[in-house]
Each structure stands twice: as structure tokens, then as C-alpha cells.
mmCIF file of C-alpha atoms in Angstrom:
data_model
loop_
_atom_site.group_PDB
_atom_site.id
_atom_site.type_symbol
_atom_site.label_atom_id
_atom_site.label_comp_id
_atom_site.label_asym_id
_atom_site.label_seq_id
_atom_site.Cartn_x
_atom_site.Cartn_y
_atom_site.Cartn_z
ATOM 1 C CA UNK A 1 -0.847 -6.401 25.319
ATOM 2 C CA UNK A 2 -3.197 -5.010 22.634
ATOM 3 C CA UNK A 3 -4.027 -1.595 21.886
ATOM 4 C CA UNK A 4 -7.744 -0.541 21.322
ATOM 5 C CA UNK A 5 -9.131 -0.422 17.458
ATOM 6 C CA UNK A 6 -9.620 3.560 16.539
ATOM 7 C CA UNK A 7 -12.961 2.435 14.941
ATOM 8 C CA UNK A 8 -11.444 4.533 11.517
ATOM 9 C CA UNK A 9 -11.044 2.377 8.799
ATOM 10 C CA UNK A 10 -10.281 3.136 5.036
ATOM 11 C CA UNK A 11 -10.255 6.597 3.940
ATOM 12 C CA UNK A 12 -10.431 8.076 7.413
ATOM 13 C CA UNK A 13 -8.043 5.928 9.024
ATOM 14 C CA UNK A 14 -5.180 7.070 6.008
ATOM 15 C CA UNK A 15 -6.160 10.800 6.688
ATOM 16 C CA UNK A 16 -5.409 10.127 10.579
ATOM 17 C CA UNK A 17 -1.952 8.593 9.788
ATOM 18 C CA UNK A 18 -1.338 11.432 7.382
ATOM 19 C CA UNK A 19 -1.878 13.731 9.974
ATOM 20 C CA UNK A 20 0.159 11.486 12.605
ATOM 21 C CA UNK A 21 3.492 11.166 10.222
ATOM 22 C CA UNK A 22 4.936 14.308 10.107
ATOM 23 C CA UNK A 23 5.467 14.682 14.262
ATOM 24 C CA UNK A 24 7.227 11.259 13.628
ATOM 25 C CA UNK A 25 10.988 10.690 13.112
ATOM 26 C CA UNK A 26 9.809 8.578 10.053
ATOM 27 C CA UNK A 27 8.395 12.088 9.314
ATOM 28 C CA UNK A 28 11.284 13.606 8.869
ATOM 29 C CA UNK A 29 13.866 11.081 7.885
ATOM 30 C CA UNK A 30 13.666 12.602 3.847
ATOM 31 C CA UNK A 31 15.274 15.434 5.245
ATOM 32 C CA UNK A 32 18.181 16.729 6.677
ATOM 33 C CA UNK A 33 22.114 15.889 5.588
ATOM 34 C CA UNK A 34 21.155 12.393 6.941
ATOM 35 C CA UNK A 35 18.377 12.357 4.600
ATOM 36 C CA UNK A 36 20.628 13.544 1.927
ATOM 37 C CA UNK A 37 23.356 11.224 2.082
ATOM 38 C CA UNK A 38 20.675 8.039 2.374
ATOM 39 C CA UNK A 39 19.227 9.291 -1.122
ATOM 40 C CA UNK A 40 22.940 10.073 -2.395
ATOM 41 C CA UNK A 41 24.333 5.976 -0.815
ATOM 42 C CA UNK A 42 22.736 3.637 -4.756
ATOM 43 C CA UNK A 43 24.296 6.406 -6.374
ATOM 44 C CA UNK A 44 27.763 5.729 -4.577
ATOM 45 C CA UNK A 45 27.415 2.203 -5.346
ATOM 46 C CA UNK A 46 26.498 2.695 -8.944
ATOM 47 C CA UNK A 47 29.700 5.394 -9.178
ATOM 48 C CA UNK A 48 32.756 2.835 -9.695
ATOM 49 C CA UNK A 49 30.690 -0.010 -11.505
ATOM 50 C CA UNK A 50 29.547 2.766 -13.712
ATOM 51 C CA UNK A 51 32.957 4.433 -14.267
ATOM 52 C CA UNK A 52 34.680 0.741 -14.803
ATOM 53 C CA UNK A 53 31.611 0.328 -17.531
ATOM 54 C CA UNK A 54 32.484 3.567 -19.088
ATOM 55 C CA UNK A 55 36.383 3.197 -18.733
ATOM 56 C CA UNK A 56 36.791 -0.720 -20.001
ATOM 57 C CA UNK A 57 33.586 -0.705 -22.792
ATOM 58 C CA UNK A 58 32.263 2.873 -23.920
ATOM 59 C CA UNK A 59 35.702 4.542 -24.248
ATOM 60 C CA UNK A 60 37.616 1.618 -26.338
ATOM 61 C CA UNK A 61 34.600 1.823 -28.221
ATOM 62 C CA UNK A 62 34.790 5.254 -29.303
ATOM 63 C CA UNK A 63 38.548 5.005 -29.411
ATOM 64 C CA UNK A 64 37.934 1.979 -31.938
ATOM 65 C CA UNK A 65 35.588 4.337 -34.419
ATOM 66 C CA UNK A 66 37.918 7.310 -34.544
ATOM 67 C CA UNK A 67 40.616 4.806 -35.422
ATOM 68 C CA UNK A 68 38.178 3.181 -38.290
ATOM 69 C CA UNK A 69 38.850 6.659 -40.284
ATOM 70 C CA UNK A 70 42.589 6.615 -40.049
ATOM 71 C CA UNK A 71 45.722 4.314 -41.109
ATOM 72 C CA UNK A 72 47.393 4.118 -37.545
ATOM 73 C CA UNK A 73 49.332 1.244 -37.856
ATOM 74 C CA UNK A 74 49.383 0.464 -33.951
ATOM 75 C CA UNK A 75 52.537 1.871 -32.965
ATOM 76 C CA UNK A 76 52.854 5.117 -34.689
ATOM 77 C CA UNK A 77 51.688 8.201 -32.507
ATOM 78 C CA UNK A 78 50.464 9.771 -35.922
ATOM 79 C CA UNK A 79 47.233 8.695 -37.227
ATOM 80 C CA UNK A 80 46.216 10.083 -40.267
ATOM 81 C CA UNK A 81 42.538 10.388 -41.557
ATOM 82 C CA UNK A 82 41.253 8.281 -44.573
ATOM 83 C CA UNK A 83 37.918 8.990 -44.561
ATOM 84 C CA UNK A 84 35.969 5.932 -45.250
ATOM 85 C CA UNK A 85 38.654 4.338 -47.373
ATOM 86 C CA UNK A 86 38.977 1.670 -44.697
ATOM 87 C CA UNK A 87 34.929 0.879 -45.479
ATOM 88 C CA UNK A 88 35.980 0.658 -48.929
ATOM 89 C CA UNK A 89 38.675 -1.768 -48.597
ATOM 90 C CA UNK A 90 36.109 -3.829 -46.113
ATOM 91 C CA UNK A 91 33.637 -4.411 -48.681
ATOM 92 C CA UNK A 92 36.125 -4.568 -52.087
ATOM 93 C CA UNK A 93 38.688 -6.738 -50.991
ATOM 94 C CA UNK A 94 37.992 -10.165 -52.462
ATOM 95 C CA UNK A 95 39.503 -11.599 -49.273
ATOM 96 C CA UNK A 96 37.444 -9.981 -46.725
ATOM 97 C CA UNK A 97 33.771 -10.888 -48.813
ATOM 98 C CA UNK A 98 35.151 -14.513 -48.539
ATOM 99 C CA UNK A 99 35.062 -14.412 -44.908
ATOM 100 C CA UNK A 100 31.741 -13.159 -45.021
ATOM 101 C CA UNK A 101 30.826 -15.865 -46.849
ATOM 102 C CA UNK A 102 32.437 -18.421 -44.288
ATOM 103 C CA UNK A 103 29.913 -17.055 -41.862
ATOM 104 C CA UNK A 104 27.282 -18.410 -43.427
ATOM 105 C CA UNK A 105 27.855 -22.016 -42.706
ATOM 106 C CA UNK A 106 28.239 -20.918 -38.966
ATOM 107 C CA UNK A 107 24.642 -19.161 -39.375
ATOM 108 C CA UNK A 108 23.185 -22.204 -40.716
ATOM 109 C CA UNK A 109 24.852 -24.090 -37.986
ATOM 110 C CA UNK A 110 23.255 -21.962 -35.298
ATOM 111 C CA UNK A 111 19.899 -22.838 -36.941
ATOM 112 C CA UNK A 112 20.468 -26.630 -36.984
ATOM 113 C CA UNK A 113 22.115 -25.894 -33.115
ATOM 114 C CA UNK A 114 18.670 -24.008 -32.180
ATOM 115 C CA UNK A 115 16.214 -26.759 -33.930
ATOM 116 C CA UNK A 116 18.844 -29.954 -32.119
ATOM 117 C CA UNK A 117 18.240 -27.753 -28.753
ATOM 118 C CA UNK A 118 14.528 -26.969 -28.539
ATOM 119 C CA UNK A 119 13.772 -30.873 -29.798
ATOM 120 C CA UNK A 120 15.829 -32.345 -26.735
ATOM 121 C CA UNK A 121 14.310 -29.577 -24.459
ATOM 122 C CA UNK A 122 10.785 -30.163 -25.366
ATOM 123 C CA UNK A 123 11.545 -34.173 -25.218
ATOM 124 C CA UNK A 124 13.501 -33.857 -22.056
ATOM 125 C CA UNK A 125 10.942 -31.949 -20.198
ATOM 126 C CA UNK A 126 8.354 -34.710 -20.443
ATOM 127 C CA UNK A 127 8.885 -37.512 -18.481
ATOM 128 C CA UNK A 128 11.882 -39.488 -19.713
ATOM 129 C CA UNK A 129 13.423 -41.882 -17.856
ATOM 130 C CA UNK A 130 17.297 -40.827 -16.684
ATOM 131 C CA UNK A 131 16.284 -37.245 -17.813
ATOM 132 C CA UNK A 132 19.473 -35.676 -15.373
ATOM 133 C CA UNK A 133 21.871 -37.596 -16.785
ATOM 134 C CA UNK A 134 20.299 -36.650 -20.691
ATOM 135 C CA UNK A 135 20.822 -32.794 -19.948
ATOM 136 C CA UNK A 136 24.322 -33.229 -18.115
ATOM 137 C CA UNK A 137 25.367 -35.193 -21.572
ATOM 138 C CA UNK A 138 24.148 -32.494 -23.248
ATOM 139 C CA UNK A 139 24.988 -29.471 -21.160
ATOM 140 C CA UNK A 140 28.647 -31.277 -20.636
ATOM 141 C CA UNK A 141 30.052 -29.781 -24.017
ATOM 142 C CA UNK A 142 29.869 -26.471 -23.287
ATOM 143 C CA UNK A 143 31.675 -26.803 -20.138
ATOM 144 C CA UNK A 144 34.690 -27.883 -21.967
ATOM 145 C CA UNK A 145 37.227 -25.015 -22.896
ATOM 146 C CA UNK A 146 37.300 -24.255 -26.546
ATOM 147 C CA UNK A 147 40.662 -24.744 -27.043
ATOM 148 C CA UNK A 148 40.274 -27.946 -25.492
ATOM 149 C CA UNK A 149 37.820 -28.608 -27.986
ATOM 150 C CA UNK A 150 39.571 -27.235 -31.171
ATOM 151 C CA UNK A 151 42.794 -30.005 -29.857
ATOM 152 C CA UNK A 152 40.108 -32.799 -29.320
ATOM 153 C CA UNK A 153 38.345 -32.526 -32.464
ATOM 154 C CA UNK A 154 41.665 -31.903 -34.419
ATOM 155 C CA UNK A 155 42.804 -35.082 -33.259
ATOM 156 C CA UNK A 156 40.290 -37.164 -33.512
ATOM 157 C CA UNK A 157 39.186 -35.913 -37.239
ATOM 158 C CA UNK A 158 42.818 -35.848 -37.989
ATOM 159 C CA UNK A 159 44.172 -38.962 -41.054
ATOM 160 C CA UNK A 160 43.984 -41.769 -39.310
ATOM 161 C CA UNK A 161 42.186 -40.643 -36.433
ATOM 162 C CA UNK A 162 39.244 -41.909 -34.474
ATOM 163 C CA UNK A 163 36.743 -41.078 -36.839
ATOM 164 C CA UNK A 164 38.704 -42.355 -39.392
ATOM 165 C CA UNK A 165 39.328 -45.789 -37.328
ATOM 166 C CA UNK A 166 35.518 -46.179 -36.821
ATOM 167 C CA UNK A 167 35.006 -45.533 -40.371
ATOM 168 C CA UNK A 168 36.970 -48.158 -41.634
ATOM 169 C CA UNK A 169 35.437 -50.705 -38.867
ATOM 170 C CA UNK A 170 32.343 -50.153 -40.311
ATOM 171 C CA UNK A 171 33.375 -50.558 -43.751
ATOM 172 C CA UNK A 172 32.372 -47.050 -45.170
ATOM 173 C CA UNK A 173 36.266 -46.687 -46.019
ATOM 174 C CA UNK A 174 34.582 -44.655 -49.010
ATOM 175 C CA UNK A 175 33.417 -41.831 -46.842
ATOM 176 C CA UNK A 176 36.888 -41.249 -45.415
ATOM 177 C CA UNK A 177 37.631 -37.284 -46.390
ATOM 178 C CA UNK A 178 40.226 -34.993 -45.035
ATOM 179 C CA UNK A 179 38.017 -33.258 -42.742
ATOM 180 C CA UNK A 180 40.214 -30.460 -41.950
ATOM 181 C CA UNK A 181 42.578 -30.278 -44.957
ATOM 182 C CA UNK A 182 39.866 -30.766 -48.140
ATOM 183 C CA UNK A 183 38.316 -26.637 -48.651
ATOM 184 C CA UNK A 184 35.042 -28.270 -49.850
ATOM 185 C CA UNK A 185 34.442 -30.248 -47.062
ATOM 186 C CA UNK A 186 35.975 -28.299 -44.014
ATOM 187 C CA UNK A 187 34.252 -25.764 -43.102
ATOM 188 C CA UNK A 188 30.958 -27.969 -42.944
ATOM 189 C CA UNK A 189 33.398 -30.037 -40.370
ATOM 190 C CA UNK A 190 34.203 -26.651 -38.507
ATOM 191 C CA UNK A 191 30.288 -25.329 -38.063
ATOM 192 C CA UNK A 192 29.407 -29.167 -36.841
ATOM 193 C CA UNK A 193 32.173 -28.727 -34.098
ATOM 194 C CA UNK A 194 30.701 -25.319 -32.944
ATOM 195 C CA UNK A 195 26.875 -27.304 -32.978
ATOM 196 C CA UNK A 196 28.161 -29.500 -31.128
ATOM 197 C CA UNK A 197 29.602 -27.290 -28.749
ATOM 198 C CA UNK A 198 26.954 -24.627 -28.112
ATOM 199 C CA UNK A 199 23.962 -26.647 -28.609
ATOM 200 C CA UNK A 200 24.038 -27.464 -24.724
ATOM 201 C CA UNK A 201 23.875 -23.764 -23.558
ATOM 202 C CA UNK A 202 20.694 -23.002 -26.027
ATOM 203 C CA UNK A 203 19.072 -26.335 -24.485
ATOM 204 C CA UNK A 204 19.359 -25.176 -21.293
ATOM 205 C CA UNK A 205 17.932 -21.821 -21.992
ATOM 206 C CA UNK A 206 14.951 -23.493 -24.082
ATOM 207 C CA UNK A 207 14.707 -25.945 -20.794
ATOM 208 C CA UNK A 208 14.650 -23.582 -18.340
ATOM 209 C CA UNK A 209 11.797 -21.715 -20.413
ATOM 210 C CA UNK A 210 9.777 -25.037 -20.973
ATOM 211 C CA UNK A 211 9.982 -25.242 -17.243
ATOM 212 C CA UNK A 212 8.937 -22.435 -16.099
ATOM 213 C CA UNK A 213 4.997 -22.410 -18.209
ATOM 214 C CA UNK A 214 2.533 -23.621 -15.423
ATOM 215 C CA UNK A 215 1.692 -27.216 -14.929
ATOM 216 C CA UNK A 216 -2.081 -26.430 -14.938
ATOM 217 C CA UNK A 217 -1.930 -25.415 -18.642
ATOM 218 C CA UNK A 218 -0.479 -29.022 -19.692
ATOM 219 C CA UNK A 219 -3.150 -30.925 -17.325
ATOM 220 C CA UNK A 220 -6.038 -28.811 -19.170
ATOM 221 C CA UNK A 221 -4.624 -29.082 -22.423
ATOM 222 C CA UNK A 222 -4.578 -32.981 -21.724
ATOM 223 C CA UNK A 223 -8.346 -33.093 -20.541
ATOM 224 C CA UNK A 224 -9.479 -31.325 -23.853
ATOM 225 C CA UNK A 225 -7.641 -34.668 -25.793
ATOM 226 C CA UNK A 226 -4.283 -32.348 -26.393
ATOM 227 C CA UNK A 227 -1.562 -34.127 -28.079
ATOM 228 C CA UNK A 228 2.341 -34.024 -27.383
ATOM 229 C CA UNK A 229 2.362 -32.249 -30.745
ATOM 230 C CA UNK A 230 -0.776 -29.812 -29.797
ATOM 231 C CA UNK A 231 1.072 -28.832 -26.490
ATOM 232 C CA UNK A 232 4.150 -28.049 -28.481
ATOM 233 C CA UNK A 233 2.881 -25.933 -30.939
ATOM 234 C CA UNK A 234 0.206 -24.340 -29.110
ATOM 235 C CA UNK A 235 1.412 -24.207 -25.755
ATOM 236 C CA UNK A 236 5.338 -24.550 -25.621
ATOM 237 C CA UNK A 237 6.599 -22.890 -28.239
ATOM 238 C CA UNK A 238 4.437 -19.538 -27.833
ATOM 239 C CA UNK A 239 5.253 -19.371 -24.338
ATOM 240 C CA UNK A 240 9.226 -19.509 -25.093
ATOM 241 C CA UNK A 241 8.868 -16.997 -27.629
ATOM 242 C CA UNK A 242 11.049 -14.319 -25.926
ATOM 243 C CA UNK A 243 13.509 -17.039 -25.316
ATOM 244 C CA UNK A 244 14.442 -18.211 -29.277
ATOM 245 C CA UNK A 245 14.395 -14.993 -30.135
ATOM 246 C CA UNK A 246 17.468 -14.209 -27.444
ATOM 247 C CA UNK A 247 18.933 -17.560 -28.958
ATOM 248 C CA UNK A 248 18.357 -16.420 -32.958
ATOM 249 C CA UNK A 249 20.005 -12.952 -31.900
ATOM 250 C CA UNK A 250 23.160 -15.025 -29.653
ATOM 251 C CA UNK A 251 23.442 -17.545 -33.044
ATOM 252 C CA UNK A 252 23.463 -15.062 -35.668
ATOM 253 C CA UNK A 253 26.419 -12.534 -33.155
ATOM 254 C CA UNK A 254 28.128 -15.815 -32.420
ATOM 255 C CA UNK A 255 28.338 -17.097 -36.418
ATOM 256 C CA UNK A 256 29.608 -13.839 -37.307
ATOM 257 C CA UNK A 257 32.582 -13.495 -34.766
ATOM 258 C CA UNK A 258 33.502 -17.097 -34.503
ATOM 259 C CA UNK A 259 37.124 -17.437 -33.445
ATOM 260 C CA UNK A 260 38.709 -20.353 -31.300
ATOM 261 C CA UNK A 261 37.913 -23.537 -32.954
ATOM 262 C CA UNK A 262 38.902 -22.597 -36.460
ATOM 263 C CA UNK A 263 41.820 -21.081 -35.015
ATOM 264 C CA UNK A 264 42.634 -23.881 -32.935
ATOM 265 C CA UNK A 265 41.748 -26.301 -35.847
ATOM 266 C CA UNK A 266 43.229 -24.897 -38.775
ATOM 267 C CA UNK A 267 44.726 -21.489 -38.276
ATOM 268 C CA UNK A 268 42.467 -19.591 -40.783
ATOM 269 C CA UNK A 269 43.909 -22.257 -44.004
ATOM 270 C CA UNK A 270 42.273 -24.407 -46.312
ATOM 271 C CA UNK A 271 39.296 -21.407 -46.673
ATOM 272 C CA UNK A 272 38.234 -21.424 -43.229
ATOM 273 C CA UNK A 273 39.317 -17.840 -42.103
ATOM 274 C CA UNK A 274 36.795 -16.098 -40.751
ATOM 275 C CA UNK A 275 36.062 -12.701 -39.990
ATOM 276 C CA UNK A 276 37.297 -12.880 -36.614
ATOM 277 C CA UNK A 277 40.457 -14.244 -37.378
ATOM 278 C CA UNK A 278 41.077 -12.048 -40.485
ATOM 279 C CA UNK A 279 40.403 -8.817 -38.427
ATOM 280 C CA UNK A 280 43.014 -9.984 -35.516
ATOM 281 C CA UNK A 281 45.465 -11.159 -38.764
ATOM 282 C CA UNK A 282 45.073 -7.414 -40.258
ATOM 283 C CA UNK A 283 45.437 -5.445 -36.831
ATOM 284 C CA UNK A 284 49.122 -7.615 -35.527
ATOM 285 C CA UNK A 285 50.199 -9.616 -38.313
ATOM 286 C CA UNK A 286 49.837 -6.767 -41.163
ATOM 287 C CA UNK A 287 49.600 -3.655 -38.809
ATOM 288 C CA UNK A 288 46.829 -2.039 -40.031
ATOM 289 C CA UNK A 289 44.901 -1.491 -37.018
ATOM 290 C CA UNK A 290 42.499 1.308 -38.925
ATOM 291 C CA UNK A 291 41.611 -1.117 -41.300
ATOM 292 C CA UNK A 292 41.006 -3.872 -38.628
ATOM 293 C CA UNK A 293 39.109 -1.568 -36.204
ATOM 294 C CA UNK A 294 36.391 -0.845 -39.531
ATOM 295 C CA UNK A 295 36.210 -4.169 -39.781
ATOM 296 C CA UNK A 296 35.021 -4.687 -36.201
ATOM 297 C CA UNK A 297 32.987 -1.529 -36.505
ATOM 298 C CA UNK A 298 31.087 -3.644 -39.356
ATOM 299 C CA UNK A 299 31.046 -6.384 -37.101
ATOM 300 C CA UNK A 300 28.863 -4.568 -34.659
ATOM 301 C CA UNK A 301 26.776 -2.946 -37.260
ATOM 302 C CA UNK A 302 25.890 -6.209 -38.970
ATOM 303 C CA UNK A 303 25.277 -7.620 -35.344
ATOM 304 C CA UNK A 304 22.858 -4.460 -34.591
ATOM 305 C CA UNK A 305 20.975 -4.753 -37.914
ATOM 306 C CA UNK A 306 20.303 -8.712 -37.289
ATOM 307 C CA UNK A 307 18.627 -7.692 -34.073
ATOM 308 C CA UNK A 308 16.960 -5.327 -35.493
ATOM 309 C CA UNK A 309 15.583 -7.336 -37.831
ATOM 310 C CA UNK A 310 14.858 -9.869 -35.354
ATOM 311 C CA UNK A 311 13.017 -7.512 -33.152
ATOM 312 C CA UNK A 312 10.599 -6.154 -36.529
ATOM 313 C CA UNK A 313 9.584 -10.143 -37.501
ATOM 314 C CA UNK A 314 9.315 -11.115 -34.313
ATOM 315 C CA UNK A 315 8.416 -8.944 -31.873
ATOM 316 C CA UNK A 316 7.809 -9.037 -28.134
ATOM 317 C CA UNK A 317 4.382 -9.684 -26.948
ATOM 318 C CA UNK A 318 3.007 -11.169 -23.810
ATOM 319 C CA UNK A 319 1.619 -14.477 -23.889
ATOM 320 C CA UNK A 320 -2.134 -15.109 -22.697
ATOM 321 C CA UNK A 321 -3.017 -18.892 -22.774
ATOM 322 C CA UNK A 322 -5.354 -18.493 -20.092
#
């Protein structure tokens, strides 16, 4: 059964539903307490994820600058304010510029991780033949525990290991090193590990960009005599834009608070301590949990500034290649 057209259409026929909506219960469902408590139910949902936010992140957060200005040792329930000597110390000590210095081979690792990832991404999203089983090879590292890595690689770069072993098979006995154990040579050793690791993730995120830039674009790039090169540079890479700038910011954040597999590997010795590692050192080993909690302050602040910067070079715009 079908009701008769009005014969109102457009303006007229919104003024007649206007004037029909208010004798409706749709009318009047804004108010009432039942109205109320329907406008009142997101915020109820939002109230403990909020609270846990605020509880778990904001609060040790604060708690971790106040401590930044005193000497609190951890245990004590006095804490006495130092002003910025903590700062100071952070930027004087001899010991903690070195770390900062050991971040930069994990910084130029996440460069030589990003380049590695958006070469397989852009080669793997053309067709290739067993192109699933290329981005599972790929993707596989980062599944793999870090730990689990750090005990891997530590065996297998170890004397005598397996990259020793195939070394020697190949007769390059002359590039046999201590990997681990020689400070010239290990930390290069350490930064490769972490490429090796995270490269996977940033390919999937380039991948998953590539992926998502319409089809059409390619097939009238490729009528105007567009090379694999041309689509690249003109098409894929401006399109993913937003995307290696979210993997510059996660490289640079990552570099600087590096952790497991230099702990795992070598404990912090042979100069491969990094700022991580020297922070946790200072707060349980040496109890100087002020000190430690500047530190991590700087972390954050160098962190900040880097995406900052990012943000002011490279900035967010939309993409038109129509």
C-alpha cells in the first residue's frame, strides 16, 4: 500500500515537515530526563577510558617533572628541590653527551630502514611474482620478540658464530671482526639489527599507503608514456606524503629511546649505552631517580622538537593529482 504524493516538493515540502515534527514523539525526544540521560550516555562511556588516560599517562607525567627538580632517590619520602641542577648534570656529564651521540647511528639507521622500506613497497606493489610471500619475509621480523632477537643476533654474530662460519666459507676470513665486543665496529652492528627489525613495520605502512592511491591515476599516467620512475616520483611518493612523515617522526622517537637489543646484546658495554639504558641505570642501579626523571623529561622534549621540526619542513597538505 502506497500513500498519495503531497505534490510539495523542496522548500515547501521541508516547511510542512517542520511544522509536522514537533506533535511527533521524534519531536520531543531532545527533551525530558530521557532526553537528558541519552545526551549524558558518550559521556559515560568516555568517563573511565578518560579517567584510566588521566590516572596511568597524565599524572605519572606530571609526577615525573616535579621529580626532575629534586634529588629523591626513590625510596626516601623527602625530596628536596635542586632547581635545574639535574638539567645541568644532563647536558655536562661527559657520560650522558656520549649516549647522545650513540643515538645517532640509530637515527641514521632509521633513514637507511625508511629508504630499504619505501624501495620494497614501491617494488612490491607492482606486479611481482610471489609478492605475499615477499611482504610476509619482510613483515616476519617484526613479529619476532625483541629479546628474541637481541639472543638470536648475539649468537649468531658471536666468535665463531654463524656469520663468522659463513665468512670463513667464503674465504673473506679478513673481514672477521668482533661484532659485539670491538667499540668501533659495534654499534654500526647494533643499528643494522634494529633495521633489520623495524624495517617490516615501515614497509607495511608505506604499502598500505601505495595501495590505497586509485588505480585510474597509474592507467592514465601509463597512457601519457609514464615511466615506473615518473609514477614514483610524481605519483607515489606525493600521495604517501603524510605517511613518511609519521615514519621520519616514529624513526627519529624510536633512535632516541632505543632499549632491548643493546640491552639484550651487550648490556650498555663496549660504548653502546644508550640513553635509554643509561636513564633506567641512573634511576635503580645509582638511585637517583631526579636525575633520571630529567633525563626522560629531555627525552620527550627532544622527541617534541623533532616533530616539530618535521611538521615546519614538511608540512601537511592535501594531495590533488587529478
Amino acid at each position: 500500500m502506497t500513500t498519495a504524493p503531497s505534490g510539495l516538493t523542496g522548500p515547501a515540502a521541508a516547511a510542512e515537515r517542520d511544522a509536522v515534527a514537533p506533535t511527533t514523539p521524534r519531536g520531543r525526544r531532545g527533551g525530558g530526563p530521557a532526553g537528558r540521560a541519552r545526551k549524558l550516555t558518550p559521556y559515560l562511556f568516555l568517563l573511565i577510558p578518560v579517567g584510566l588516560l588521566l590516572l596511568l599517562t597524565y599524572v605519572p607525567v606530571v609526577n615525573m617533572f616535579w621529580y626532575s627538580f629534586t634529588d629523591w632517590d626513590g625510596l626516601d619520602k623527602t625530596k628536596n628541590l635542586v632547581g635545574f641542577d639535574n638539567y645541568v648534570e644532563v647536558f655536562t656529564d661527559p657520560d650522558n653527551v656520549r649516549v647522545f651521540l650513540v643515538s645517532l647511528y640509530y637515527v641514521v639507521g632509521s633513514f637507511v630502514q625508511m629508504a630499504l622500506a619505501l624501495y620494497f613497497a614501491t617494488l612490491l606493489s607492482f606486479k611481482v611474482r610471489f609478492k605475499n610471500m615477499w611482504k610476509g619475509i619482510l613483515f616476519f621480523p617484526y613479529l619476532i620478540n625483541g629479546v628474541a632477537i637481541g639472543l638470536i643476533f648475539l649468537n649468531f654474530l658471536k666468535p665463531g658464530g654463524g656469520l663468522d662460519t659463513v665468512l670463513m666459507k667464503a674465504g673473506l676470513d679478513g673481514l672477521i671482526h668482533q661484532w659485539t665486543g670491538d667499540p668501533d665496529i659495534a654499534n654500526y652492528t647494533l643499528a643494522s639489527v634494529s633495521v633489520w627489525r623495524y624495517t617490516g613495520l615501515t614497509f607495511v605502512m608505506f604499502l598500505g599507503a601505495i595501495q590505497s592511491i586509485n588505480s585510474d591515476i597509474y592507467e592514465a599516467a601509463a597512457l601519457d608514456g609514464a615511466t615506473r620512475w615518473h609514477e614514483f616520483w610524481h605519483i607515489i611518493l606525493p600521495s604517501i606524503r603524510p605517511i613518511v612523515g609519521l615514519a621520519f617522526i616514529l624513526g627519529i622517537s624510536g633512535s632516541l629511546s632505543v632499549f632491548e637489543i643493546p640491552f639484550v646484546m651487550t648490556g650498555g658495554s663496549n660504548g653502546t649505552e644508550t640513553f635509554v639504558i643509561r636513564t633506567i641505570w641512573m634511576a635503580f642501579q645509582r638511585n637517583t631517580v631526579g636525575l633520571a626523571s630529567a633525563m626522560a623529561v629531555v627525552l620527550l622534549l627532544f622527541v617534541l622538537i623533532v616533530t616539530w621540526m618535521q611538521r615546519k619542513i614538511v608540512p601537511e597538505e592535501e594531495v590533488d593529482l587529478t
